[in-house]
mmCIF file with all atom_site columns, C-alpha atoms in Angstrom:
data_model
loop_
_atom_site.group_PDB
_atom_site.id
_atom_site.type_symbol
_atom_site.label_atom_id
_atom_site.label_alt_id
_atom_site.label_comp_id
_atom_site.label_asym_id
_atom_site.label_entity_id
_atom_site.label_seq_id
_atom_site.pdbx_PDB_ins_code
_atom_site.Cartn_x
_atom_site.Cartn_y
_atom_site.Cartn_z
_atom_site.occupancy
_atom_site.B_iso_or_equiv
_atom_site.pdbx_formal_charge
_atom_site.auth_seq_id
_atom_site.auth_comp_id
_atom_site.auth_asym_id
_atom_site.auth_atom_id
_atom_site.pdbx_PDB_model_num
ATOM 1   C CA . MET A 1 1   ? 72.500  -38.877 116.057 1.00 49.00 ? 2   MET A CA 1
ATOM 2   C CA . THR A 1 2   ? 73.480  -36.306 118.519 1.00 49.00 ? 3   THR A CA 1
ATOM 3   C CA . HIS A 1 3   ? 76.973  -35.164 119.214 1.00 50.00 ? 4   HIS A CA 1
ATOM 4   C CA . SER A 1 4   ? 77.815  -34.951 122.824 1.00 51.00 ? 5   SER A CA 1
ATOM 5   C CA . TYR A 1 5   ? 80.101  -32.310 124.005 1.00 49.00 ? 6   TYR A CA 1
ATOM 6   C CA . ASP A 1 6   ? 83.125  -33.871 125.401 1.00 53.00 ? 7   ASP A CA 1
ATOM 7   C CA . GLU A 1 7   ? 85.238  -31.678 127.565 1.00 53.00 ? 8   GLU A CA 1
ATOM 8   C CA . SER A 1 8   ? 88.167  -33.888 126.827 1.00 51.00 ? 9   SER A CA 1
ATOM 9   C CA . GLU A 1 9   ? 88.244  -32.577 123.268 1.00 51.00 ? 10  GLU A CA 1
ATOM 10  C CA . ASN A 1 10  ? 88.974  -29.038 124.449 1.00 51.00 ? 11  ASN A CA 1
ATOM 11  C CA . GLN A 1 11  ? 91.587  -30.151 126.845 1.00 53.00 ? 12  GLN A CA 1
ATOM 12  C CA . GLY A 1 12  ? 95.010  -28.994 125.765 1.00 53.00 ? 13  GLY A CA 1
ATOM 13  C CA . ARG A 1 13  ? 93.654  -25.937 123.837 1.00 56.00 ? 14  ARG A CA 1
ATOM 14  C CA . GLY A 1 14  ? 94.337  -22.443 125.004 1.00 54.00 ? 15  GLY A CA 1
ATOM 15  C CA . PRO A 1 15  ? 91.758  -19.761 125.684 1.00 59.00 ? 16  PRO A CA 1
ATOM 16  C CA . GLU A 1 16  ? 90.038  -18.551 122.581 1.00 64.00 ? 17  GLU A CA 1
ATOM 17  C CA . GLU A 1 17  ? 91.003  -15.042 121.341 1.00 65.00 ? 18  GLU A CA 1
ATOM 18  C CA . PRO A 1 18  ? 88.247  -12.465 121.685 1.00 67.00 ? 19  PRO A CA 1
ATOM 19  C CA . VAL A 1 19  ? 86.723  -11.099 118.488 1.00 66.00 ? 20  VAL A CA 1
ATOM 20  C CA . VAL A 1 20  ? 87.489  -7.439  117.958 1.00 63.00 ? 21  VAL A CA 1
ATOM 21  C CA . VAL A 1 21  ? 85.270  -5.391  115.638 1.00 62.00 ? 22  VAL A CA 1
ATOM 22  C CA . ARG A 1 22  ? 86.831  -2.132  114.345 1.00 69.00 ? 23  ARG A CA 1
ATOM 23  C CA . ASP A 1 23  ? 84.518  0.520   113.045 1.00 67.00 ? 24  ASP A CA 1
ATOM 24  C CA . ARG A 1 24  ? 86.441  2.408   110.339 1.00 71.00 ? 25  ARG A CA 1
ATOM 25  C CA . ARG A 1 25  ? 83.647  4.755   109.432 1.00 73.00 ? 26  ARG A CA 1
ATOM 26  C CA . ARG A 1 26  ? 84.660  8.375   109.577 1.00 71.00 ? 27  ARG A CA 1
ATOM 27  C CA . VAL A 1 27  ? 81.187  9.599   110.447 1.00 70.00 ? 28  VAL A CA 1
ATOM 28  C CA . ASP A 1 28  ? 79.590  8.436   113.653 1.00 73.00 ? 29  ASP A CA 1
ATOM 29  C CA . PRO A 1 29  ? 76.177  6.970   112.670 1.00 73.00 ? 30  PRO A CA 1
ATOM 30  C CA . GLN A 1 30  ? 74.644  7.951   115.995 1.00 75.00 ? 31  GLN A CA 1
ATOM 31  C CA . THR A 1 31  ? 75.848  11.595  116.319 1.00 76.00 ? 32  THR A CA 1
ATOM 32  C CA . GLY A 1 32  ? 76.526  12.383  112.657 1.00 69.00 ? 33  GLY A CA 1
ATOM 33  C CA . GLN A 1 33  ? 79.880  14.037  113.518 1.00 74.00 ? 34  GLN A CA 1
ATOM 34  C CA . VAL A 1 34  ? 83.239  13.324  112.003 1.00 68.00 ? 35  VAL A CA 1
ATOM 35  C CA . ARG A 1 35  ? 85.257  11.118  114.215 1.00 71.00 ? 36  ARG A CA 1
ATOM 36  C CA . PRO A 1 36  ? 88.789  12.140  115.126 1.00 71.00 ? 37  PRO A CA 1
ATOM 37  C CA . PRO A 1 37  ? 91.457  10.101  113.396 1.00 66.00 ? 38  PRO A CA 1
ATOM 38  C CA . GLY A 1 38  ? 92.232  7.022   115.343 1.00 60.00 ? 39  GLY A CA 1
ATOM 39  C CA . PRO A 1 39  ? 94.979  4.500   115.094 1.00 56.00 ? 40  PRO A CA 1
ATOM 40  C CA . ALA A 1 40  ? 93.402  3.072   111.982 1.00 51.00 ? 41  ALA A CA 1
ATOM 41  C CA . HIS A 1 41  ? 93.169  6.479   110.290 1.00 51.00 ? 42  HIS A CA 1
ATOM 42  C CA . ALA A 1 42  ? 96.381  7.941   111.592 1.00 50.00 ? 43  ALA A CA 1
ATOM 43  C CA . ALA A 1 43  ? 98.670  9.507   108.990 1.00 50.00 ? 44  ALA A CA 1
ATOM 44  C CA . PRO A 1 44  ? 101.700 7.456   108.130 1.00 53.00 ? 45  PRO A CA 1
ATOM 45  C CA . GLU A 1 45  ? 104.811 8.515   109.871 1.00 56.00 ? 46  GLU A CA 1
ATOM 46  C CA . PRO A 1 46  ? 107.270 10.346  107.580 1.00 55.00 ? 47  PRO A CA 1
ATOM 47  C CA . GLU A 1 47  ? 110.198 8.388   106.551 1.00 58.00 ? 48  GLU A CA 1
ATOM 48  C CA . ALA A 1 48  ? 113.442 9.350   108.158 1.00 57.00 ? 49  ALA A CA 1
ATOM 49  C CA . PRO A 1 49  ? 115.723 11.307  105.762 1.00 56.00 ? 50  PRO A CA 1
ATOM 50  C CA . VAL A 1 50  ? 118.523 9.357   104.309 1.00 53.00 ? 51  VAL A CA 1
ATOM 51  C CA . GLU A 1 51  ? 121.735 10.635  105.734 1.00 57.00 ? 52  GLU A CA 1
ATOM 52  C CA . HIS A 1 52  ? 124.517 11.049  103.217 1.00 52.00 ? 53  HIS A CA 1
ATOM 53  C CA . ALA A 1 53  ? 127.903 10.205  104.354 1.00 53.00 ? 54  ALA A CA 1
ATOM 54  C CA . GLY A 1 54  ? 129.920 13.456  104.744 1.00 53.00 ? 55  GLY A CA 1
ATOM 55  C CA . PRO A 1 55  ? 133.654 13.929  104.545 1.00 55.00 ? 56  PRO A CA 1
ATOM 56  C CA . SER A 1 56  ? 135.648 12.569  107.373 1.00 58.00 ? 57  SER A CA 1
ATOM 57  C CA . LEU A 1 57  ? 137.765 14.714  109.631 1.00 55.00 ? 58  LEU A CA 1
ATOM 58  C CA . GLY A 1 58  ? 140.665 16.245  107.679 1.00 53.00 ? 59  GLY A CA 1
ATOM 59  C CA . GLU A 1 59  ? 139.176 15.378  104.293 1.00 56.00 ? 60  GLU A CA 1
ATOM 60  C CA . SER A 1 60  ? 138.755 18.269  101.795 1.00 55.00 ? 61  SER A CA 1
ATOM 61  C CA . ILE A 1 61  ? 135.261 19.029  100.530 1.00 55.00 ? 62  ILE A CA 1
ATOM 62  C CA . MET A 1 62  ? 136.629 20.577  97.296  1.00 54.00 ? 63  MET A CA 1
ATOM 63  C CA . ASP A 1 63  ? 136.562 18.514  94.181  1.00 54.00 ? 64  ASP A CA 1
ATOM 64  C CA . ASP A 1 64  ? 139.891 17.946  92.475  1.00 57.00 ? 65  ASP A CA 1
ATOM 65  C CA . SER A 1 65  ? 138.510 19.189  89.132  1.00 56.00 ? 66  SER A CA 1
ATOM 66  C CA . VAL A 1 66  ? 137.405 22.489  90.723  1.00 57.00 ? 67  VAL A CA 1
ATOM 67  C CA . THR A 1 67  ? 140.870 23.010  92.167  1.00 65.00 ? 68  THR A CA 1
ATOM 68  C CA . VAL A 1 68  ? 142.508 22.414  88.796  1.00 63.00 ? 69  VAL A CA 1
ATOM 69  C CA . VAL A 1 69  ? 140.174 24.914  87.078  1.00 69.00 ? 70  VAL A CA 1
ATOM 70  C CA . SER A 1 70  ? 140.892 27.550  89.735  1.00 82.00 ? 71  SER A CA 1
ATOM 71  C CA . ASP A 1 71  ? 144.648 27.165  89.269  1.00 82.00 ? 72  ASP A CA 1
ATOM 72  C CA . VAL A 1 72  ? 144.297 27.500  85.497  1.00 84.00 ? 73  VAL A CA 1
ATOM 73  C CA . GLU A 1 73  ? 142.167 30.638  85.805  1.00 86.00 ? 74  GLU A CA 1
ATOM 74  C CA . LYS A 1 74  ? 144.653 32.180  88.234  1.00 87.00 ? 75  LYS A CA 1
ATOM 75  C CA . GLU A 1 75  ? 147.578 31.463  85.924  1.00 87.00 ? 76  GLU A CA 1
ATOM 76  C CA . LEU A 1 76  ? 145.643 32.818  82.933  1.00 88.00 ? 77  LEU A CA 1
ATOM 77  C CA . SER A 1 77  ? 144.875 36.035  84.840  1.00 88.00 ? 78  SER A CA 1
ATOM 78  C CA . GLU A 1 78  ? 148.554 36.487  85.748  1.00 89.00 ? 79  GLU A CA 1
ATOM 79  C CA . ARG A 1 79  ? 149.679 35.928  82.150  1.00 90.00 ? 80  ARG A CA 1
ATOM 80  C CA . THR A 1 80  ? 147.057 38.386  80.881  1.00 91.00 ? 81  THR A CA 1
ATOM 81  C CA . ALA A 1 81  ? 148.252 41.043  83.342  1.00 91.00 ? 82  ALA A CA 1
ATOM 82  C CA . ASP A 1 82  ? 151.859 40.464  82.214  1.00 91.00 ? 83  ASP A CA 1
ATOM 83  C CA . LEU A 1 83  ? 150.914 40.886  78.558  1.00 92.00 ? 84  LEU A CA 1
ATOM 84  C CA . GLN A 1 84  ? 148.991 44.087  79.286  1.00 92.00 ? 85  GLN A CA 1
ATOM 85  C CA . ARG A 1 85  ? 151.951 45.500  81.219  1.00 93.00 ? 86  ARG A CA 1
ATOM 86  C CA . LEU A 1 86  ? 154.349 44.623  78.388  1.00 92.00 ? 87  LEU A CA 1
ATOM 87  C CA . GLN A 1 87  ? 152.011 46.202  75.847  1.00 92.00 ? 88  GLN A CA 1
ATOM 88  C CA . ALA A 1 88  ? 151.840 49.439  77.855  1.00 93.00 ? 89  ALA A CA 1
ATOM 89  C CA . GLU A 1 89  ? 155.620 49.539  78.230  1.00 93.00 ? 90  GLU A CA 1
ATOM 90  C CA . TYR A 1 90  ? 156.083 48.994  74.500  1.00 93.00 ? 91  TYR A CA 1
ATOM 91  C CA . ALA A 1 91  ? 153.602 51.778  73.659  1.00 93.00 ? 92  ALA A CA 1
ATOM 92  C CA . ASN A 1 92  ? 155.477 54.182  75.970  1.00 94.00 ? 93  ASN A CA 1
ATOM 93  C CA . TYR A 1 93  ? 158.769 53.124  74.415  1.00 93.00 ? 94  TYR A CA 1
ATOM 94  C CA . ARG A 1 94  ? 157.474 53.821  70.900  1.00 93.00 ? 95  ARG A CA 1
ATOM 95  C CA . LYS A 1 95  ? 156.215 57.263  71.927  1.00 93.00 ? 96  LYS A CA 1
ATOM 96  C CA . ARG A 1 96  ? 159.555 58.087  73.548  1.00 93.00 ? 97  ARG A CA 1
ATOM 97  C CA . VAL A 1 97  ? 161.498 56.920  70.481  1.00 93.00 ? 98  VAL A CA 1
ATOM 98  C CA . GLU A 1 98  ? 159.298 58.939  68.128  1.00 93.00 ? 99  GLU A CA 1
ATOM 99  C CA . ARG A 1 99  ? 159.622 62.011  70.339  1.00 91.00 ? 100 ARG A CA 1
ATOM 100 C CA . ASP A 1 100 ? 163.409 61.677  70.482  1.00 92.00 ? 101 ASP A CA 1
ATOM 101 C CA . ARG A 1 101 ? 163.600 61.107  66.730  1.00 92.00 ? 102 ARG A CA 1
ATOM 102 C CA . GLU A 1 102 ? 161.524 64.203  66.056  1.00 89.00 ? 103 GLU A CA 1
ATOM 103 C CA . ALA A 1 103 ? 163.732 66.241  68.396  1.00 88.00 ? 104 ALA A CA 1
ATOM 104 C CA . VAL A 1 104 ? 166.846 65.041  66.566  1.00 90.00 ? 105 VAL A CA 1
ATOM 105 C CA . VAL A 1 105 ? 165.371 65.965  63.178  1.00 88.00 ? 106 VAL A CA 1
ATOM 106 C CA . ILE A 1 106 ? 164.346 69.424  64.384  1.00 87.00 ? 107 ILE A CA 1
ATOM 107 C CA . GLY A 1 107 ? 167.772 69.961  65.934  1.00 88.00 ? 108 GLY A CA 1
ATOM 108 C CA . ALA A 1 108 ? 169.506 69.025  62.681  1.00 89.00 ? 109 ALA A CA 1
ATOM 109 C CA . LYS A 1 109 ? 167.301 71.386  60.670  1.00 88.00 ? 110 LYS A CA 1
ATOM 110 C CA . ALA A 1 110 ? 167.838 74.187  63.170  1.00 89.00 ? 111 ALA A CA 1
ATOM 111 C CA . THR A 1 111 ? 171.620 73.750  62.891  1.00 90.00 ? 112 THR A CA 1
ATOM 112 C CA . VAL A 1 112 ? 171.515 74.073  59.104  1.00 90.00 ? 113 VAL A CA 1
ATOM 113 C CA . VAL A 1 113 ? 169.200 77.070  59.207  1.00 90.00 ? 114 VAL A CA 1
ATOM 114 C CA . ASN A 1 114 ? 171.365 78.752  61.840  1.00 90.00 ? 115 ASN A CA 1
ATOM 115 C CA . ASP A 1 115 ? 174.352 78.575  59.494  1.00 91.00 ? 116 ASP A CA 1
ATOM 116 C CA . LEU A 1 116 ? 172.282 80.355  56.808  1.00 91.00 ? 117 LEU A CA 1
ATOM 117 C CA . LEU A 1 117 ? 171.285 83.324  58.992  1.00 92.00 ? 118 LEU A CA 1
ATOM 118 C CA . PRO A 1 118 ? 174.270 85.507  57.909  1.00 91.00 ? 119 PRO A CA 1
ATOM 119 C CA . LEU A 1 119 ? 173.200 84.930  54.304  1.00 92.00 ? 120 LEU A CA 1
ATOM 120 C CA . LEU A 1 120 ? 169.678 86.069  55.156  1.00 92.00 ? 121 LEU A CA 1
ATOM 121 C CA . ASP A 1 121 ? 171.144 89.221  56.776  1.00 91.00 ? 122 ASP A CA 1
ATOM 122 C CA . ASP A 1 122 ? 173.081 89.978  53.559  1.00 90.00 ? 123 ASP A CA 1
ATOM 123 C CA . LEU A 1 123 ? 169.943 89.505  51.474  1.00 91.00 ? 124 LEU A CA 1
ATOM 124 C CA . GLU A 1 124 ? 167.989 91.840  53.737  1.00 88.00 ? 125 GLU A CA 1
ATOM 125 C CA . ARG A 1 125 ? 170.653 94.574  53.603  1.00 89.00 ? 126 ARG A CA 1
ATOM 126 C CA . ALA A 1 126 ? 170.878 94.247  49.820  1.00 90.00 ? 127 ALA A CA 1
ATOM 127 C CA . ASP A 1 127 ? 167.115 94.612  49.564  1.00 88.00 ? 128 ASP A CA 1
ATOM 128 C CA . GLN A 1 128 ? 167.195 97.733  51.763  1.00 86.00 ? 129 GLN A CA 1
ATOM 129 C CA . HIS A 1 129 ? 169.850 99.327  49.523  1.00 87.00 ? 130 HIS A CA 1
ATOM 130 C CA . GLY A 1 130 ? 168.032 98.382  46.307  1.00 86.00 ? 131 GLY A CA 1
ATOM 131 C CA . ASP A 1 131 ? 170.701 95.919  45.155  1.00 85.00 ? 132 ASP A CA 1
ATOM 132 C CA . LEU A 1 132 ? 168.479 92.829  45.307  1.00 83.00 ? 133 LEU A CA 1
ATOM 133 C CA . THR A 1 133 ? 167.145 92.765  41.744  1.00 87.00 ? 134 THR A CA 1
ATOM 134 C CA . GLY A 1 134 ? 166.827 90.422  38.780  1.00 87.00 ? 135 GLY A CA 1
ATOM 135 C CA . ALA A 1 135 ? 167.895 86.798  39.065  1.00 89.00 ? 136 ALA A CA 1
ATOM 136 C CA . PHE A 1 136 ? 169.640 87.510  42.366  1.00 87.00 ? 137 PHE A CA 1
ATOM 137 C CA . LYS A 1 137 ? 166.309 88.580  43.880  1.00 89.00 ? 138 LYS A CA 1
ATOM 138 C CA . ALA A 1 138 ? 164.536 85.485  42.505  1.00 91.00 ? 139 ALA A CA 1
ATOM 139 C CA . VAL A 1 139 ? 167.123 83.179  44.081  1.00 91.00 ? 140 VAL A CA 1
ATOM 140 C CA . GLY A 1 140 ? 166.887 85.040  47.390  1.00 89.00 ? 141 GLY A CA 1
ATOM 141 C CA . ASP A 1 141 ? 163.080 84.833  47.430  1.00 90.00 ? 142 ASP A CA 1
ATOM 142 C CA . LYS A 1 142 ? 163.184 81.085  46.774  1.00 93.00 ? 143 LYS A CA 1
ATOM 143 C CA . LEU A 1 143 ? 165.674 80.586  49.587  1.00 91.00 ? 144 LEU A CA 1
ATOM 144 C CA . ILE A 1 144 ? 163.596 82.554  52.063  1.00 91.00 ? 145 ILE A CA 1
ATOM 145 C CA . SER A 1 145 ? 160.372 80.779  51.013  1.00 91.00 ? 146 SER A CA 1
ATOM 146 C CA . GLY A 1 146 ? 161.974 77.350  51.428  1.00 91.00 ? 147 GLY A CA 1
ATOM 147 C CA . LEU A 1 147 ? 163.284 78.176  54.901  1.00 91.00 ? 148 LEU A CA 1
ATOM 148 C CA . GLN A 1 148 ? 159.883 79.503  55.972  1.00 90.00 ? 149 GLN A CA 1
ATOM 149 C CA . ARG A 1 149 ? 158.177 76.301  54.789  1.00 90.00 ? 150 ARG A CA 1
ATOM 150 C CA . ALA A 1 150 ? 160.703 74.306  56.827  1.00 88.00 ? 151 ALA A CA 1
ATOM 151 C CA . GLY A 1 151 ? 159.647 76.211  59.980  1.00 89.00 ? 152 GLY A CA 1
ATOM 152 C CA . LEU A 1 152 ? 161.812 79.351  60.086  1.00 92.00 ? 153 LEU A CA 1
ATOM 153 C CA . GLU A 1 153 ? 160.075 82.433  61.476  1.00 92.00 ? 154 GLU A CA 1
ATOM 154 C CA . SER A 1 154 ? 161.446 85.951  61.793  1.00 91.00 ? 155 SER A CA 1
ATOM 155 C CA . PHE A 1 155 ? 160.578 88.471  64.495  1.00 90.00 ? 156 PHE A CA 1
ATOM 156 C CA . GLY A 1 156 ? 161.700 91.918  65.572  1.00 87.00 ? 157 GLY A CA 1
ATOM 157 C CA . THR A 1 157 ? 159.735 94.758  63.991  1.00 88.00 ? 158 THR A CA 1
ATOM 158 C CA . GLU A 1 158 ? 159.098 98.326  65.045  1.00 89.00 ? 159 GLU A CA 1
ATOM 159 C CA . GLY A 1 159 ? 156.107 98.659  67.351  1.00 88.00 ? 160 GLY A CA 1
ATOM 160 C CA . GLU A 1 160 ? 156.484 95.272  69.062  1.00 90.00 ? 161 GLU A CA 1
ATOM 161 C CA . VAL A 1 161 ? 156.283 95.088  72.840  1.00 91.00 ? 162 VAL A CA 1
ATOM 162 C CA . PHE A 1 162 ? 159.768 94.593  74.253  1.00 92.00 ? 163 PHE A CA 1
ATOM 163 C CA . ASP A 1 163 ? 160.337 91.007  75.407  1.00 91.00 ? 164 ASP A CA 1
ATOM 164 C CA . PRO A 1 164 ? 163.732 90.351  77.034  1.00 90.00 ? 165 PRO A CA 1
ATOM 165 C CA . SER A 1 165 ? 163.498 86.645  76.166  1.00 90.00 ? 166 SER A CA 1
ATOM 166 C CA . VAL A 1 166 ? 163.624 87.339  72.402  1.00 91.00 ? 167 VAL A CA 1
ATOM 167 C CA . HIS A 1 167 ? 164.865 90.939  72.195  1.00 92.00 ? 168 HIS A CA 1
ATOM 168 C CA . GLU A 1 168 ? 168.330 92.245  73.010  1.00 91.00 ? 169 GLU A CA 1
ATOM 169 C CA . ALA A 1 169 ? 168.187 95.969  73.782  1.00 91.00 ? 170 ALA A CA 1
ATOM 170 C CA . VAL A 1 170 ? 171.226 97.998  72.740  1.00 90.00 ? 171 VAL A CA 1
ATOM 171 C CA . GLN A 1 171 ? 169.569 101.433 72.894  1.00 89.00 ? 172 GLN A CA 1
ATOM 172 C CA . HIS A 1 172 ? 167.197 103.006 75.386  1.00 90.00 ? 173 HIS A CA 1
ATOM 173 C CA . ASN A 1 173 ? 165.050 106.150 75.069  1.00 89.00 ? 174 ASN A CA 1
ATOM 174 C CA . THR A 1 174 ? 161.978 107.614 76.723  1.00 90.00 ? 175 THR A CA 1
ATOM 175 C CA . SER A 1 175 ? 158.911 109.171 75.124  1.00 87.00 ? 176 SER A CA 1
ATOM 176 C CA . PRO A 1 176 ? 155.364 110.077 76.211  1.00 86.00 ? 177 PRO A CA 1
ATOM 177 C CA . ASP A 1 177 ? 154.070 108.585 72.961  1.00 86.00 ? 178 ASP A CA 1
ATOM 178 C CA . VAL A 1 178 ? 154.438 104.971 74.109  1.00 86.00 ? 179 VAL A CA 1
ATOM 179 C CA . ALA A 1 179 ? 152.528 103.249 76.900  1.00 87.00 ? 180 ALA A CA 1
ATOM 180 C CA . GLY A 1 180 ? 155.362 100.906 77.896  1.00 88.00 ? 181 GLY A CA 1
ATOM 181 C CA . PRO A 1 181 ? 158.675 99.411  76.739  1.00 91.00 ? 182 PRO A CA 1
ATOM 182 C CA . THR A 1 182 ? 158.343 99.296  72.956  1.00 91.00 ? 183 THR A CA 1
ATOM 183 C CA . VAL A 1 183 ? 160.700 98.331  70.128  1.00 92.00 ? 184 VAL A CA 1
ATOM 184 C CA . THR A 1 184 ? 161.311 101.494 68.086  1.00 91.00 ? 185 THR A CA 1
ATOM 185 C CA . VAL A 1 185 ? 164.544 100.598 66.247  1.00 91.00 ? 186 VAL A CA 1
ATOM 186 C CA . VAL A 1 186 ? 165.453 97.197  64.713  1.00 91.00 ? 187 VAL A CA 1
ATOM 187 C CA . MET A 1 187 ? 169.180 96.756  64.063  1.00 90.00 ? 188 MET A CA 1
ATOM 188 C CA . ARG A 1 188 ? 169.150 93.013  63.381  1.00 91.00 ? 189 ARG A CA 1
ATOM 189 C CA . ARG A 1 189 ? 166.184 90.753  62.860  1.00 91.00 ? 190 ARG A CA 1
ATOM 190 C CA . GLY A 1 190 ? 165.680 87.743  65.135  1.00 93.00 ? 191 GLY A CA 1
ATOM 191 C CA . TYR A 1 191 ? 164.771 84.212  64.068  1.00 94.00 ? 192 TYR A CA 1
ATOM 192 C CA . ARG A 1 192 ? 163.124 81.200  65.663  1.00 92.00 ? 193 ARG A CA 1
ATOM 193 C CA . PHE A 1 193 ? 162.750 77.657  64.352  1.00 91.00 ? 194 PHE A CA 1
ATOM 194 C CA . GLY A 1 194 ? 159.692 76.008  65.818  1.00 84.00 ? 195 GLY A CA 1
ATOM 195 C CA . ASP A 1 195 ? 159.850 76.603  69.567  1.00 84.00 ? 196 ASP A CA 1
ATOM 196 C CA . ARG A 1 196 ? 163.610 77.219  69.528  1.00 89.00 ? 197 ARG A CA 1
ATOM 197 C CA . VAL A 1 197 ? 164.981 80.771  69.354  1.00 91.00 ? 198 VAL A CA 1
ATOM 198 C CA . LEU A 1 198 ? 167.968 80.716  67.017  1.00 91.00 ? 199 LEU A CA 1
ATOM 199 C CA . ARG A 1 199 ? 168.950 84.344  67.480  1.00 92.00 ? 200 ARG A CA 1
ATOM 200 C CA . ALA A 1 200 ? 167.611 87.264  69.503  1.00 92.00 ? 201 ALA A CA 1
ATOM 201 C CA . ALA A 1 201 ? 166.786 90.523  67.748  1.00 92.00 ? 202 ALA A CA 1
ATOM 202 C CA . LEU A 1 202 ? 169.003 93.575  68.332  1.00 92.00 ? 203 LEU A CA 1
ATOM 203 C CA . VAL A 1 203 ? 166.634 96.463  68.997  1.00 92.00 ? 204 VAL A CA 1
ATOM 204 C CA . GLY A 1 204 ? 166.341 99.935  70.452  1.00 92.00 ? 205 GLY A CA 1
ATOM 205 C CA . VAL A 1 205 ? 163.749 100.288 73.221  1.00 93.00 ? 206 VAL A CA 1
ATOM 206 C CA . THR A 1 206 ? 161.711 103.337 74.176  1.00 92.00 ? 207 THR A CA 1
ATOM 207 C CA . ASP A 1 207 ? 160.064 103.577 77.597  1.00 90.00 ? 208 ASP A CA 1
ATOM 208 C CA . HIS A 1 208 ? 157.089 105.691 78.583  1.00 85.00 ? 209 HIS A CA 1
ATOM 209 C CA . GLU A 1 209 ? 157.922 109.178 79.884  1.00 82.00 ? 210 GLU A CA 1
ATOM 210 C CA . PRO A 1 210 ? 155.125 111.038 81.686  1.00 77.00 ? 211 PRO A CA 1
ATOM 211 C CA . GLY A 1 211 ? 154.336 114.387 80.066  1.00 65.00 ? 212 GLY A CA 1
ATOM 212 C CA . ALA A 1 212 ? 153.783 117.802 81.777  1.00 45.00 ? 213 ALA A CA 1
ATOM 213 C CA . ALA A 1 213 ? 150.912 118.074 84.200  1.00 44.00 ? 214 ALA A CA 1
ATOM 214 C CA . PRO A 1 214 ? 147.748 119.491 82.569  1.00 45.00 ? 215 PRO A CA 1
ATOM 215 C CA . VAL A 1 215 ? 146.838 123.144 83.348  1.00 45.00 ? 216 VAL A CA 1
ATOM 216 C CA . ASP A 1 216 ? 143.575 123.689 85.236  1.00 54.00 ? 217 ASP A CA 1
ATOM 217 C CA . PRO A 1 217 ? 141.089 125.915 83.311  1.00 53.00 ? 218 PRO A CA 1
ATOM 218 C CA . PRO A 1 218 ? 139.985 129.271 84.899  1.00 53.00 ? 219 PRO A CA 1
ATOM 219 C CA . VAL A 1 219 ? 136.906 129.099 87.120  1.00 55.00 ? 220 VAL A CA 1
ATOM 220 C CA . GLY A 1 220 ? 134.400 131.963 87.636  1.00 54.00 ? 221 GLY A CA 1
ATOM 221 C CA . GLY A 1 221 ? 136.379 134.651 85.741  1.00 49.00 ? 222 GLY A CA 1
ATOM 222 C CA . GLU A 1 222 ? 139.568 134.072 87.694  1.00 53.00 ? 223 GLU A CA 1
ATOM 223 C CA . LEU A 1 223 ? 142.796 134.913 85.950  1.00 47.00 ? 224 LEU A CA 1
ATOM 224 C CA . PRO A 1 224 ? 145.091 132.044 84.921  1.00 49.00 ? 225 PRO A CA 1
ATOM 225 C CA . LEU A 1 225 ? 147.961 131.537 87.315  1.00 50.00 ? 226 LEU A CA 1
ATOM 226 C CA . ASP A 1 226 ? 150.629 131.103 84.636  1.00 50.00 ? 227 ASP A CA 1
ATOM 227 C CA . GLY A 1 227 ? 150.068 134.584 83.152  1.00 49.00 ? 228 GLY A CA 1
ATOM 228 C CA . GLY A 1 228 ? 148.287 133.748 79.913  1.00 47.00 ? 229 GLY A CA 1
ATOM 229 C CA . PRO A 1 229 ? 147.344 136.157 77.077  1.00 47.00 ? 230 PRO A CA 1
ATOM 230 C CA . ASP A 1 230 ? 144.419 137.541 79.077  1.00 47.00 ? 231 ASP A CA 1
ATOM 231 C CA . ALA A 1 231 ? 146.750 138.517 81.890  1.00 44.00 ? 232 ALA A CA 1
ATOM 232 C CA . GLN A 1 232 ? 149.182 140.211 79.510  1.00 44.00 ? 233 GLN A CA 1
ATOM 233 C CA . GLN A 1 233 ? 146.391 142.299 77.976  1.00 47.00 ? 234 GLN A CA 1
ATOM 234 C CA . GLN A 1 234 ? 145.467 143.623 81.414  1.00 44.00 ? 235 GLN A CA 1
#
């Protein structure tokens, strides 16, 4: 039995969609060349980056924890600087106190030693006259040795260069035997304690005195001008 085509069956249907054949082969079978990428081989479009919501107008971008740490570090730095400054001030204070204490001790020793200088003068005069003997000499030597260990130093001897800061000149002479102001007589010895001069030395000073001008020797048989022995014989 044959089926007759009835146009009434297709009534009410729309036009049929055309069949589309897509060739997805990359190589053209006729030319053997690589085909350019078409819509089917096109690379996928990159996804749009996700935008992160930023701070609104007037909103701080600093984290609260970062701000707290910065404040703590700043305060710690200030406290450290204060401690270092206090430590330096205390070290300077200790040095100043030690220096003042040492000056007071030296001043007290110098005062005691200064009161004993007349006794040292008596011992020196007794020794010069030969009266410092026996037990008296032993006691005197111990006294002088103890004062020297404490820091007492004597000066003022014959032959020293005259120094007005430690010598007191009470006599003045001239002589061609010295090259400059020289101590030639010591009347009283001077003493110093450390850097402090307790007493200047009483001395006699001799300055240089130029001698007579030298006589020129005779030249070529000439007679001496001052009438020497050769002139008297003639």
